[in-house]
PDB file of C-alpha atoms in Angstrom:
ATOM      1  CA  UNK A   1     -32.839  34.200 -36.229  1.00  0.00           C
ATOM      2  CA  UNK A   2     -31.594  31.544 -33.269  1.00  0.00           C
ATOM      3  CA  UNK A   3     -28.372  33.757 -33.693  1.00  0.00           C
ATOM      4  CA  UNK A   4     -30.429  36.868 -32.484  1.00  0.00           C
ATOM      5  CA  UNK A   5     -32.386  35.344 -29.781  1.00  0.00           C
ATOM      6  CA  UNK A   6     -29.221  33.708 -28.352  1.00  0.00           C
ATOM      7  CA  UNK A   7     -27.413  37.552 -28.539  1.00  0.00           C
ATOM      8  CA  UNK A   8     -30.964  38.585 -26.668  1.00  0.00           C
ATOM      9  CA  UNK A   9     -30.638  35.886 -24.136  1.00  0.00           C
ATOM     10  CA  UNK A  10     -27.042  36.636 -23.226  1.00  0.00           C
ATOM     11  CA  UNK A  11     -27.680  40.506 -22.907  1.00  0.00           C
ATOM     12  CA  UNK A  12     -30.440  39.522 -20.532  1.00  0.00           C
ATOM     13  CA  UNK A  13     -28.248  37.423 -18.273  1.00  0.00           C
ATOM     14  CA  UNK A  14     -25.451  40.220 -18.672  1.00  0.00           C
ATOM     15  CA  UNK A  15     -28.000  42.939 -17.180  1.00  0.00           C
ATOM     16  CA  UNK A  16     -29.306  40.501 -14.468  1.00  0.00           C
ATOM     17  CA  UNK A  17     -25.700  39.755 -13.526  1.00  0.00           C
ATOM     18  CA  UNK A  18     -24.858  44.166 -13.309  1.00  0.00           C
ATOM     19  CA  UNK A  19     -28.600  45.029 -11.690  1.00  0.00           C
ATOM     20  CA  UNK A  20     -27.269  41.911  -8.849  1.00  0.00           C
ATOM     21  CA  UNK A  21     -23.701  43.350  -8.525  1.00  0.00           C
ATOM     22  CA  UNK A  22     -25.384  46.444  -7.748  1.00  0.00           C
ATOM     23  CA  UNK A  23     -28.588  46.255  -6.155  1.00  0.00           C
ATOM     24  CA  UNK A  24     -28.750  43.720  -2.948  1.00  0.00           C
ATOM     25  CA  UNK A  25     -32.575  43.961  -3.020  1.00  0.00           C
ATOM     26  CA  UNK A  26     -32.365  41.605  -6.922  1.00  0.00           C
ATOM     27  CA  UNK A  27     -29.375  39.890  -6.031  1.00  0.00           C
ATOM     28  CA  UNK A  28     -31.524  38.607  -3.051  1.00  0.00           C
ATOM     29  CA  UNK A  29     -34.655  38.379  -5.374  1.00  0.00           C
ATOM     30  CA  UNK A  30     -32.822  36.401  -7.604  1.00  0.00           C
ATOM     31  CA  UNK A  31     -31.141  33.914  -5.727  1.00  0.00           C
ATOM     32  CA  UNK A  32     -34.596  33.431  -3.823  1.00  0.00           C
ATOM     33  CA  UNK A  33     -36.766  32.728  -7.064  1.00  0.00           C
ATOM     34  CA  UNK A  34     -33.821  30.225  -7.515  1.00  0.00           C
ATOM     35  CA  UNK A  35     -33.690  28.540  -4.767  1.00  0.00           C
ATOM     36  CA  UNK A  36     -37.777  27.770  -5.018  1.00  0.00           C
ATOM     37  CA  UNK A  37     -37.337  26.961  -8.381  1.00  0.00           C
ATOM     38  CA  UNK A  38     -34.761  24.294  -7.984  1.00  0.00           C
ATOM     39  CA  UNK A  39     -37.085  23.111  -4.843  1.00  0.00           C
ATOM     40  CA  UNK A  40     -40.098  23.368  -7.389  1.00  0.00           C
ATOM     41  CA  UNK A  41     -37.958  21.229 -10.563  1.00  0.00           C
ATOM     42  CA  UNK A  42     -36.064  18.621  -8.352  1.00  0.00           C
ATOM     43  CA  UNK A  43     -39.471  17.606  -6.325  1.00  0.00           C
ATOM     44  CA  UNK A  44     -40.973  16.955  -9.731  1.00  0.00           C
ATOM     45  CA  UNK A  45     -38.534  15.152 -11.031  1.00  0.00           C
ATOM     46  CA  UNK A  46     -37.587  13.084  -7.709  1.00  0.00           C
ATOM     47  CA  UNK A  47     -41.411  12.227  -7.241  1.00  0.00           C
ATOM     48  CA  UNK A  48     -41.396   9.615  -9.566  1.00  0.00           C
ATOM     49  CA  UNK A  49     -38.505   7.899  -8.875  1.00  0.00           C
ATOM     50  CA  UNK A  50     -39.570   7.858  -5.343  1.00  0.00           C
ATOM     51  CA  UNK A  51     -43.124   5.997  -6.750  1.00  0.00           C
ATOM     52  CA  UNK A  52     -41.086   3.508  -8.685  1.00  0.00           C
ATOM     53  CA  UNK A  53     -38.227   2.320  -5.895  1.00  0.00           C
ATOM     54  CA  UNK A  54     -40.661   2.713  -3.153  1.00  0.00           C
ATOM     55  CA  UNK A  55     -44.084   2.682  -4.353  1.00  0.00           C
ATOM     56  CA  UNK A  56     -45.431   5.519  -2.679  1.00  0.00           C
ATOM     57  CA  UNK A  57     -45.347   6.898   0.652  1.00  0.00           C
ATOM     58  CA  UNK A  58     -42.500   5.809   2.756  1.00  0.00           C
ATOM     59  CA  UNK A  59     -39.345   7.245   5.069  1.00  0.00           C
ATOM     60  CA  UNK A  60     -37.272   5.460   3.155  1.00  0.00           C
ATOM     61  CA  UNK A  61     -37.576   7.932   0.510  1.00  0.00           C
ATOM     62  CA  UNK A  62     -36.269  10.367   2.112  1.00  0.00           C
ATOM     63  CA  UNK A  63     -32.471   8.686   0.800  1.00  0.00           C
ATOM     64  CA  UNK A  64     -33.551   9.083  -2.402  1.00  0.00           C
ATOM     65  CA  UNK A  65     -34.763  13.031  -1.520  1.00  0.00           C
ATOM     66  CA  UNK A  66     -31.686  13.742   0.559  1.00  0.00           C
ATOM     67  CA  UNK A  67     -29.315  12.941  -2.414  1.00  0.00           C
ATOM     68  CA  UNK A  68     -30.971  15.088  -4.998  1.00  0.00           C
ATOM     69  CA  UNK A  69     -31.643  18.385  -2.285  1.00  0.00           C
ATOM     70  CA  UNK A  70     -27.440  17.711  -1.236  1.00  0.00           C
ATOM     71  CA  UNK A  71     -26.136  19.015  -4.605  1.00  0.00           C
ATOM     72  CA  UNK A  72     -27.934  22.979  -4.009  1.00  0.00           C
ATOM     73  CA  UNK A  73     -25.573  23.531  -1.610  1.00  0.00           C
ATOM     74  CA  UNK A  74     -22.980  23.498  -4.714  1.00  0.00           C
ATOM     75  CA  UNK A  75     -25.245  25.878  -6.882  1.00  0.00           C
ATOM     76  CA  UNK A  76     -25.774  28.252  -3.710  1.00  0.00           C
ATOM     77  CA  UNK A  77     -22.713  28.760  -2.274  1.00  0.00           C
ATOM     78  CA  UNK A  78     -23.384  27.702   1.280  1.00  0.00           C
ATOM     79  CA  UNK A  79     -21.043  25.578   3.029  1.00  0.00           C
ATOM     80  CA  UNK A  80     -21.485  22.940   5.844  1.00  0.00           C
ATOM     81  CA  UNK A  81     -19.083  22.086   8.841  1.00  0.00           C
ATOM     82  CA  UNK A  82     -20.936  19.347  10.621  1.00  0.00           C
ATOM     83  CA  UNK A  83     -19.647  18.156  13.983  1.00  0.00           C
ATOM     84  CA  UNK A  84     -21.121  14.922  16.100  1.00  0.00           C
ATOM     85  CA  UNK A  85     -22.502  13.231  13.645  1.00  0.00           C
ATOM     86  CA  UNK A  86     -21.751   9.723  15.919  1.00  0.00           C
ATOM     87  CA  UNK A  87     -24.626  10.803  18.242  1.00  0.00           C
ATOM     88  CA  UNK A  88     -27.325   9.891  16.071  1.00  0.00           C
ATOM     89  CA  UNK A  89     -26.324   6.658  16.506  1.00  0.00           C
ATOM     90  CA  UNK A  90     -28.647   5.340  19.410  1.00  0.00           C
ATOM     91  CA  UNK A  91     -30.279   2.382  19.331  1.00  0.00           C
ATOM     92  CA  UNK A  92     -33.931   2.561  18.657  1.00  0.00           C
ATOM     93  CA  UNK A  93     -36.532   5.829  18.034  1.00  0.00           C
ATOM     94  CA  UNK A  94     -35.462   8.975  19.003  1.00  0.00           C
ATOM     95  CA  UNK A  95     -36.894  12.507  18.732  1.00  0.00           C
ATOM     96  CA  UNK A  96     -34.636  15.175  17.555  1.00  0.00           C
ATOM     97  CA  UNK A  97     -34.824  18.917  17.997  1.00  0.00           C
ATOM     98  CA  UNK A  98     -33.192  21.364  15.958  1.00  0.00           C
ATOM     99  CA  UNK A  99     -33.376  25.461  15.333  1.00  0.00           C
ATOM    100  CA  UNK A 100     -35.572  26.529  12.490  1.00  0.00           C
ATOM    101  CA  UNK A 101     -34.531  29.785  10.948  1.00  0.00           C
ATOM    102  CA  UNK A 102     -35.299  30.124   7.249  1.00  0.00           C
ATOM    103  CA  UNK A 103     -36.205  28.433   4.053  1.00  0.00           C
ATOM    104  CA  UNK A 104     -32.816  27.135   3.674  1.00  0.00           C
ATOM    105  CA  UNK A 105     -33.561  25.125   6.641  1.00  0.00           C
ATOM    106  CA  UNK A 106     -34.212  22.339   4.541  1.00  0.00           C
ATOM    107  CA  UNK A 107     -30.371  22.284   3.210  1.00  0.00           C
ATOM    108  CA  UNK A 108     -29.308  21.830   6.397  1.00  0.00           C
ATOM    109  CA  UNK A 109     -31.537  19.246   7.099  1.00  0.00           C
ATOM    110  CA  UNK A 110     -30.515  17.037   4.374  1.00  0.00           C
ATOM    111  CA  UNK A 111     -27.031  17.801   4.826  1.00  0.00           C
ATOM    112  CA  UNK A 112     -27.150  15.275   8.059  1.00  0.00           C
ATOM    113  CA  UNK A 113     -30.348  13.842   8.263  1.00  0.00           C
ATOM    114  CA  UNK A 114     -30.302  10.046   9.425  1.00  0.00           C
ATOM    115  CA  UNK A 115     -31.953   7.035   7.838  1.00  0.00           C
ATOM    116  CA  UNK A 116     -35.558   6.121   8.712  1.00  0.00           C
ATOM    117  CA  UNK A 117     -36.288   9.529  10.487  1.00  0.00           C
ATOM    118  CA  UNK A 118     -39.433  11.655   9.654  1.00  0.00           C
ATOM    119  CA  UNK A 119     -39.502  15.212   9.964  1.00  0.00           C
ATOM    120  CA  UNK A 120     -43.194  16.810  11.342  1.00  0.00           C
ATOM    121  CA  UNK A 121     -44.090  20.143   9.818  1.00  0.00           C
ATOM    122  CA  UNK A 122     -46.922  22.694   9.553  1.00  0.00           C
ATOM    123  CA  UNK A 123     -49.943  21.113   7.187  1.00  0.00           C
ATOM    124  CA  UNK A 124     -49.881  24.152   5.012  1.00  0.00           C
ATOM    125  CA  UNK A 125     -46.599  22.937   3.748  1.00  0.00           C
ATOM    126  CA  UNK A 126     -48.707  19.768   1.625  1.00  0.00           C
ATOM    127  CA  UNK A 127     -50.131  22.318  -0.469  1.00  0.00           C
ATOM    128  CA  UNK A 128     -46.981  23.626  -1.481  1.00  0.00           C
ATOM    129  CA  UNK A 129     -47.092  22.059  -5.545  1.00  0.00           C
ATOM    130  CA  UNK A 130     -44.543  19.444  -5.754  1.00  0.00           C
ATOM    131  CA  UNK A 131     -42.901  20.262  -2.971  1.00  0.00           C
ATOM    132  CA  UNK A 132     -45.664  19.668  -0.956  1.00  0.00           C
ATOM    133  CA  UNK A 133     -45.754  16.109  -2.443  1.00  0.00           C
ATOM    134  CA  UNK A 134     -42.451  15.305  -2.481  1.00  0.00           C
ATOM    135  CA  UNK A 135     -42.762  15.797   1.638  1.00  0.00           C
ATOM    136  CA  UNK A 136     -45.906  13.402   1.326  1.00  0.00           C
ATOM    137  CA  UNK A 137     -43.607  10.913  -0.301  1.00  0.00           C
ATOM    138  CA  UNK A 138     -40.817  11.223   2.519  1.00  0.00           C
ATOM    139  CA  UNK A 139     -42.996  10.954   5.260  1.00  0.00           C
ATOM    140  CA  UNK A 140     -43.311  13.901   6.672  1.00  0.00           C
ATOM    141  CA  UNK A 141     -45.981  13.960   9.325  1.00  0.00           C
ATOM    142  CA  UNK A 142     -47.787  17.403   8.689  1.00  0.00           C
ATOM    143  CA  UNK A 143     -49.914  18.895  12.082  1.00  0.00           C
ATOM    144  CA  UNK A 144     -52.145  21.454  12.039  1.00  0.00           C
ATOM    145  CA  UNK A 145     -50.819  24.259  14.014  1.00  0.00           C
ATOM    146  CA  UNK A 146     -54.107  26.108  14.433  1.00  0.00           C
ATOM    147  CA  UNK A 147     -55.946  23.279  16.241  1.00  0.00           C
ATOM    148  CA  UNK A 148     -54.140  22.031  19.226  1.00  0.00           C
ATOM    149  CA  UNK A 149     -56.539  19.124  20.114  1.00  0.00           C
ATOM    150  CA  UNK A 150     -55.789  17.995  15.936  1.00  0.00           C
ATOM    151  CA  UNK A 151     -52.004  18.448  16.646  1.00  0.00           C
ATOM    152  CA  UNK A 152     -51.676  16.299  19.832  1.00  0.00           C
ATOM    153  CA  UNK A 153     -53.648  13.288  17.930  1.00  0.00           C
ATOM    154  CA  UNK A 154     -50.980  13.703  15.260  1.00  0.00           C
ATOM    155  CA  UNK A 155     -48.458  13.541  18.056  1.00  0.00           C
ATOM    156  CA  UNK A 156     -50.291  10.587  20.114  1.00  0.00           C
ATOM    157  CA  UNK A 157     -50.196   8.927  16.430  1.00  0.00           C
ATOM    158  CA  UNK A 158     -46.647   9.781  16.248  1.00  0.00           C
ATOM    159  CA  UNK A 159     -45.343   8.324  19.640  1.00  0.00           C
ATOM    160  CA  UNK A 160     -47.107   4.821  18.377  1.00  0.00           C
ATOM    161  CA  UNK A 161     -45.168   4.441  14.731  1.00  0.00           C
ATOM    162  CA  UNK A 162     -42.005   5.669  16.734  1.00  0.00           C
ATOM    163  CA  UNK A 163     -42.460   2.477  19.071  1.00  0.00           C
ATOM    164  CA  UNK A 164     -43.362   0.030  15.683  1.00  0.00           C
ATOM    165  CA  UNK A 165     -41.679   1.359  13.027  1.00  0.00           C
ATOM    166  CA  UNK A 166     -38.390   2.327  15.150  1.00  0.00           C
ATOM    167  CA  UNK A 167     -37.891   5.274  13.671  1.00  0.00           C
ATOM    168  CA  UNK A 168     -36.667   8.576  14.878  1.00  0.00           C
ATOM    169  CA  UNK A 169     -38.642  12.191  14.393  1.00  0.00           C
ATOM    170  CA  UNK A 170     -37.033  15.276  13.761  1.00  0.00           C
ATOM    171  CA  UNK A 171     -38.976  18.400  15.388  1.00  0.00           C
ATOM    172  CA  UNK A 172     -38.295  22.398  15.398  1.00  0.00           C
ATOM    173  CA  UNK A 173     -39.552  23.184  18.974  1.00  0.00           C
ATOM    174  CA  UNK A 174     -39.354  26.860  18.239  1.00  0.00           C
ATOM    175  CA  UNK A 175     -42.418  26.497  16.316  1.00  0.00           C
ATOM    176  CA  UNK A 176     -42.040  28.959  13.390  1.00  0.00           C
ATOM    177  CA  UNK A 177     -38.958  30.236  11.194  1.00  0.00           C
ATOM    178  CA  UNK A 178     -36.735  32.784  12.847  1.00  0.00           C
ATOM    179  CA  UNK A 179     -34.004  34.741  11.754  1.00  0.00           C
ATOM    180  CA  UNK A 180     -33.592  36.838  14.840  1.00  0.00           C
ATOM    181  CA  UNK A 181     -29.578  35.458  15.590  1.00  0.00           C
ATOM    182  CA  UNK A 182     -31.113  33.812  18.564  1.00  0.00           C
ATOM    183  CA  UNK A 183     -33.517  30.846  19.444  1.00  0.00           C
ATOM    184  CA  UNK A 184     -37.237  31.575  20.614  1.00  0.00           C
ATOM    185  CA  UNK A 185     -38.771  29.740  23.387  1.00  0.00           C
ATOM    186  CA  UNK A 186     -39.453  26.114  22.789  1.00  0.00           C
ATOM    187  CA  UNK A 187     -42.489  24.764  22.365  1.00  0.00           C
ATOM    188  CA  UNK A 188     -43.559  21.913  24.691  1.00  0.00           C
ATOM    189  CA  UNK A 189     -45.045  19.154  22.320  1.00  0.00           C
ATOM    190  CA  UNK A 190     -41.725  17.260  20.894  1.00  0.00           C
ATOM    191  CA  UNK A 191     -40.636  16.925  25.013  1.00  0.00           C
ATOM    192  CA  UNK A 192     -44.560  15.680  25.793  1.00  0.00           C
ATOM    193  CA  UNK A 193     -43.870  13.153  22.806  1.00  0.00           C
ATOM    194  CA  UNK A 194     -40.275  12.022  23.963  1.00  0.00           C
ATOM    195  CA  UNK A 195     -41.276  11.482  27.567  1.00  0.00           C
ATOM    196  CA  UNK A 196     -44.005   9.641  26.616  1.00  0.00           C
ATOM    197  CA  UNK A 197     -42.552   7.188  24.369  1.00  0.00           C
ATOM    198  CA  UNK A 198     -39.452   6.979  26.784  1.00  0.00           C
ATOM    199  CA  UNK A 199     -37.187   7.901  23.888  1.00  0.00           C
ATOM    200  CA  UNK A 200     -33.775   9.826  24.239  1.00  0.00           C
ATOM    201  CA  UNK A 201     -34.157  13.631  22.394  1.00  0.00           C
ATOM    202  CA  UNK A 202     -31.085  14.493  20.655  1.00  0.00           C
ATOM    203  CA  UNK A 203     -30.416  18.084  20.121  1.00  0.00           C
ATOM    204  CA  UNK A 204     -29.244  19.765  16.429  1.00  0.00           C
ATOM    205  CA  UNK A 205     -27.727  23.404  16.193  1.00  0.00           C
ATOM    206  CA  UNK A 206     -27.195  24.816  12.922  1.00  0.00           C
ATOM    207  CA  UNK A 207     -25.170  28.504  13.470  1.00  0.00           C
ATOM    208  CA  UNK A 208     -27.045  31.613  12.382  1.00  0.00           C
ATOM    209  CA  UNK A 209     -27.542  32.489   8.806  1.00  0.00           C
ATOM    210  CA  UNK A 210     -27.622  36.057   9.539  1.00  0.00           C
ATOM    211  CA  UNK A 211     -24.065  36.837   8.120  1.00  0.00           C
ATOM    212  CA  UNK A 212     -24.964  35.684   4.541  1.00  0.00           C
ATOM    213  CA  UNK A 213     -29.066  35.649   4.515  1.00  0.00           C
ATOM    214  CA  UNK A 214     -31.243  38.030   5.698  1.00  0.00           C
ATOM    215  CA  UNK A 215     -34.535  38.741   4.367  1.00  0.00           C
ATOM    216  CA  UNK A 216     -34.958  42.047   6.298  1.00  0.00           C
ATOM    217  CA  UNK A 217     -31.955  43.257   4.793  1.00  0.00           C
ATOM    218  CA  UNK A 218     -32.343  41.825   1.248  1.00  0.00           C
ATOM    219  CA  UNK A 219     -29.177  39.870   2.312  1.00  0.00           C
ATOM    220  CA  UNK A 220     -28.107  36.610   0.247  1.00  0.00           C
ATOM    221  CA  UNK A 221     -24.327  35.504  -0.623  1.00  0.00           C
ATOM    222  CA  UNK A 222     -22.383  32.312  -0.401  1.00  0.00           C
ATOM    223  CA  UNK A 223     -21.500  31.473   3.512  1.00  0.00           C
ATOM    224  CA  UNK A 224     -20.864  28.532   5.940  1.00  0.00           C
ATOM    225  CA  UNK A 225     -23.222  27.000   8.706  1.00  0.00           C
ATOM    226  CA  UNK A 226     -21.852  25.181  11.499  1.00  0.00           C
ATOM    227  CA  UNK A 227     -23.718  22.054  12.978  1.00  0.00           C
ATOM    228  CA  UNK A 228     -23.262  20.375  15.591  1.00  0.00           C
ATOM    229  CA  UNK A 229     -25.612  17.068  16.815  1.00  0.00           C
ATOM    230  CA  UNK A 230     -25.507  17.128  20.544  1.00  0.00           C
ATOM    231  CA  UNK A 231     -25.393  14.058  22.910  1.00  0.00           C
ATOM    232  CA  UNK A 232     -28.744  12.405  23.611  1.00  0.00           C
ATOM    233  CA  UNK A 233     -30.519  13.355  26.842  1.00  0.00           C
ATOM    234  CA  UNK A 234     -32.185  10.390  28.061  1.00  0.00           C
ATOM    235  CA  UNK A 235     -35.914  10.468  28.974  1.00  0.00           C
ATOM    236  CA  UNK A 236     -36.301   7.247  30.780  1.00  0.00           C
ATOM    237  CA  UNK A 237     -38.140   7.526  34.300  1.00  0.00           C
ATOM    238  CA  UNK A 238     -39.224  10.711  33.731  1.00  0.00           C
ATOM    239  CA  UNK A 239     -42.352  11.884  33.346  1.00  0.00           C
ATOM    240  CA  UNK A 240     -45.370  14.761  32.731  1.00  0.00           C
ATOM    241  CA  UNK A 241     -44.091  16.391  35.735  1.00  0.00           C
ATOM    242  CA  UNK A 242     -40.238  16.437  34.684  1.00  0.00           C
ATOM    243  CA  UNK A 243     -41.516  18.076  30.688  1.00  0.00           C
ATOM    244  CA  UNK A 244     -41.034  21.661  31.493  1.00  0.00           C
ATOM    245  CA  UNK A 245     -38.013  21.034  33.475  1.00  0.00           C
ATOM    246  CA  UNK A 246     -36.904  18.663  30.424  1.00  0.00           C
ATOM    247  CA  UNK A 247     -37.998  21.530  27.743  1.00  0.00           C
ATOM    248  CA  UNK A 248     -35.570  24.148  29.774  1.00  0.00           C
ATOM    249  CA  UNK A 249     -32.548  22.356  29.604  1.00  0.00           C
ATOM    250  CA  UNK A 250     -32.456  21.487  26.145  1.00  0.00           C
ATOM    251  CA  UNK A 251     -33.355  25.235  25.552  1.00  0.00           C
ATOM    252  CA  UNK A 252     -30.486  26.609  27.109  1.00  0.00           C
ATOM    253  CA  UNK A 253     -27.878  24.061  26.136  1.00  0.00           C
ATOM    254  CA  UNK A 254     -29.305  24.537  22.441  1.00  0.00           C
ATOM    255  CA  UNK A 255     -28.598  28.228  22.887  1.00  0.00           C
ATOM    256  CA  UNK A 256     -25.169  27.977  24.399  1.00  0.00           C
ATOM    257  CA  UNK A 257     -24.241  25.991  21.587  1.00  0.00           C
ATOM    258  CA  UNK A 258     -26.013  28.418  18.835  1.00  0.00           C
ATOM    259  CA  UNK A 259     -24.454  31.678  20.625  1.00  0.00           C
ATOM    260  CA  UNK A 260     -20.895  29.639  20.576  1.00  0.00           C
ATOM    261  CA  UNK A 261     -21.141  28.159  16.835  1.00  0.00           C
ATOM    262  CA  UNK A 262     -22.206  31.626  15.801  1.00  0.00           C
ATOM    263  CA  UNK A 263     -19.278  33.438  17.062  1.00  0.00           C
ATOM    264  CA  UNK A 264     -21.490  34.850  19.663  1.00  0.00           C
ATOM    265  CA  UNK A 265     -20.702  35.428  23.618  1.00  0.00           C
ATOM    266  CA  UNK A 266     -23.134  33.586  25.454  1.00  0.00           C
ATOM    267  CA  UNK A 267     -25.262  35.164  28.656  1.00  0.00           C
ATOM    268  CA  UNK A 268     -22.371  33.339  30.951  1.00  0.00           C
ATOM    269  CA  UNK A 269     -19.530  34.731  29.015  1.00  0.00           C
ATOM    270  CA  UNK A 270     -21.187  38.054  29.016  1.00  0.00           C
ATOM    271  CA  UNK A 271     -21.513  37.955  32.650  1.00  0.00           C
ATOM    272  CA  UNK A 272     -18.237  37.253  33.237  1.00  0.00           C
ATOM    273  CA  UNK A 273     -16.350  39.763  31.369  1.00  0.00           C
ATOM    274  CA  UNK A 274     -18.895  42.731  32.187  1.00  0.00           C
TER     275      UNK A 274
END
């Protein structure tokens, strides 16, 4: 009997492996349902050891989290080259600003994330099953998108624990995923928060996942993402009047650097050789 449901079992996983070799559309399917369900497992299992070393909601955490979400990268296939690590090391809070394209943002994040930093993301993600709590655990400040007076308490809140707690904030200006193979516009609320709490923003440009992962294609292999941490850009002195000038420059030297790590001409380069 366990003899026949073990021959079952292994001509399942032979089909799946054939019906993936051939058809993109379940390979990506797959590798997806995966993916969540190693999210799904790891959060439940790294919950309570989170409870028990740090008795309940706390940054610090996020060690703990960043550890356990580090070894997917081995199951999925995806590699990391990270350059510039050393300019996380400022003295004091610090807002950082990154590219958000995909679920697998969260790889990438842990890949490099610094100690005692808290990441702010849409509130829909605390209702997410263990995930969503494992995020509670870490930190994560969750704003409601849909409510923009509810969003800038959050941030007011924010810029307060940044100047007591010391710790730095990691923000996706963009605003939403996006897989396009280029950045959208940035929002204006992590630049509002850094000017007013004086802090230096540090930019973070992860390369485009389009060669390996695409949902519009039904596009998911192994591949490599290049990061790079960019040198701080200090805020002090300026302020609200200095934001959109502030938001601008760390838009285009974000997509310089995205263009470049992604093999990419950039608009200059384009210009030049037209």
């Amino acid at each position: 009997m366990e003899l026949g449901w073990l021959l079952w079992g292994a001509a399942v996983l032979l089909l799946l492996h054939v019906l993936m070799e051939l058809s993109p559309a379940v390979n990506f399917a797959v590798r997806i349902g995966f993916y969540c369900l190693l999210c799904l497992v790891s959060s439940g299992l790294t919950a309570p050891v989170c409870l028990i070393v740090n008795g309940g909601r706390s940054v610090k955490n996020m060690k703990i989290i960043k550890n356990v979400l580090k070894t997917f990268k081995y199951l999925l296939g995806v590699r990391f080259e990270v350059k510039g690590l050393e300019n996380f090391n400022v003295e004091g809070p610090a807002i950082i600003v990154s590219n958000h394209q995909s679920i697998l943002d969260m790889m990438g994040l842990m890949e490099i994330l610094p100690d005692n930093c808290a990441q702010v993301a849409k509130k829909e993600l605390m209702y997410t099953g263990s995930v969503g709590l494992i995020m509670y655990l870490g930190g994560v400040i969750f704003i409601n998108r849909k409510s923009t007076s509810s969003a800038k308490m959050v941030m007011s809140e924010v810029a307060k624990t940044m100047a007591s707690d010391k710790v730095k904030v990691w923000v996706y200006p963009e605003g939403t995923r996006n897989c396009t193979g280029d950045l959208l516009p940035f929002k204006k609320g992590a630049f509002h928060l850094a000017v007013q709490a004086q802090v230096p923003v540090i930019p973070v440009v992860y390369s485009s996942f389009t060669t390996f992962y695409d949902p519009k294609k039904k596009l998911f292999t192994s591949g490599k993402i290049k990061v790079e941490v960019l040198p701080p850009i200090e805020t002090k002195g300026l302020t609200s009047d200095d934001i959109a000038d502030l938001t601008d420059r760390c838009f285009h030297t974000m997509r310089e650097t995205f263009l470049r790590l992604s093999g990419r001409p950039s608009p200059r380069e384009a210009k030049d050789s037209s």
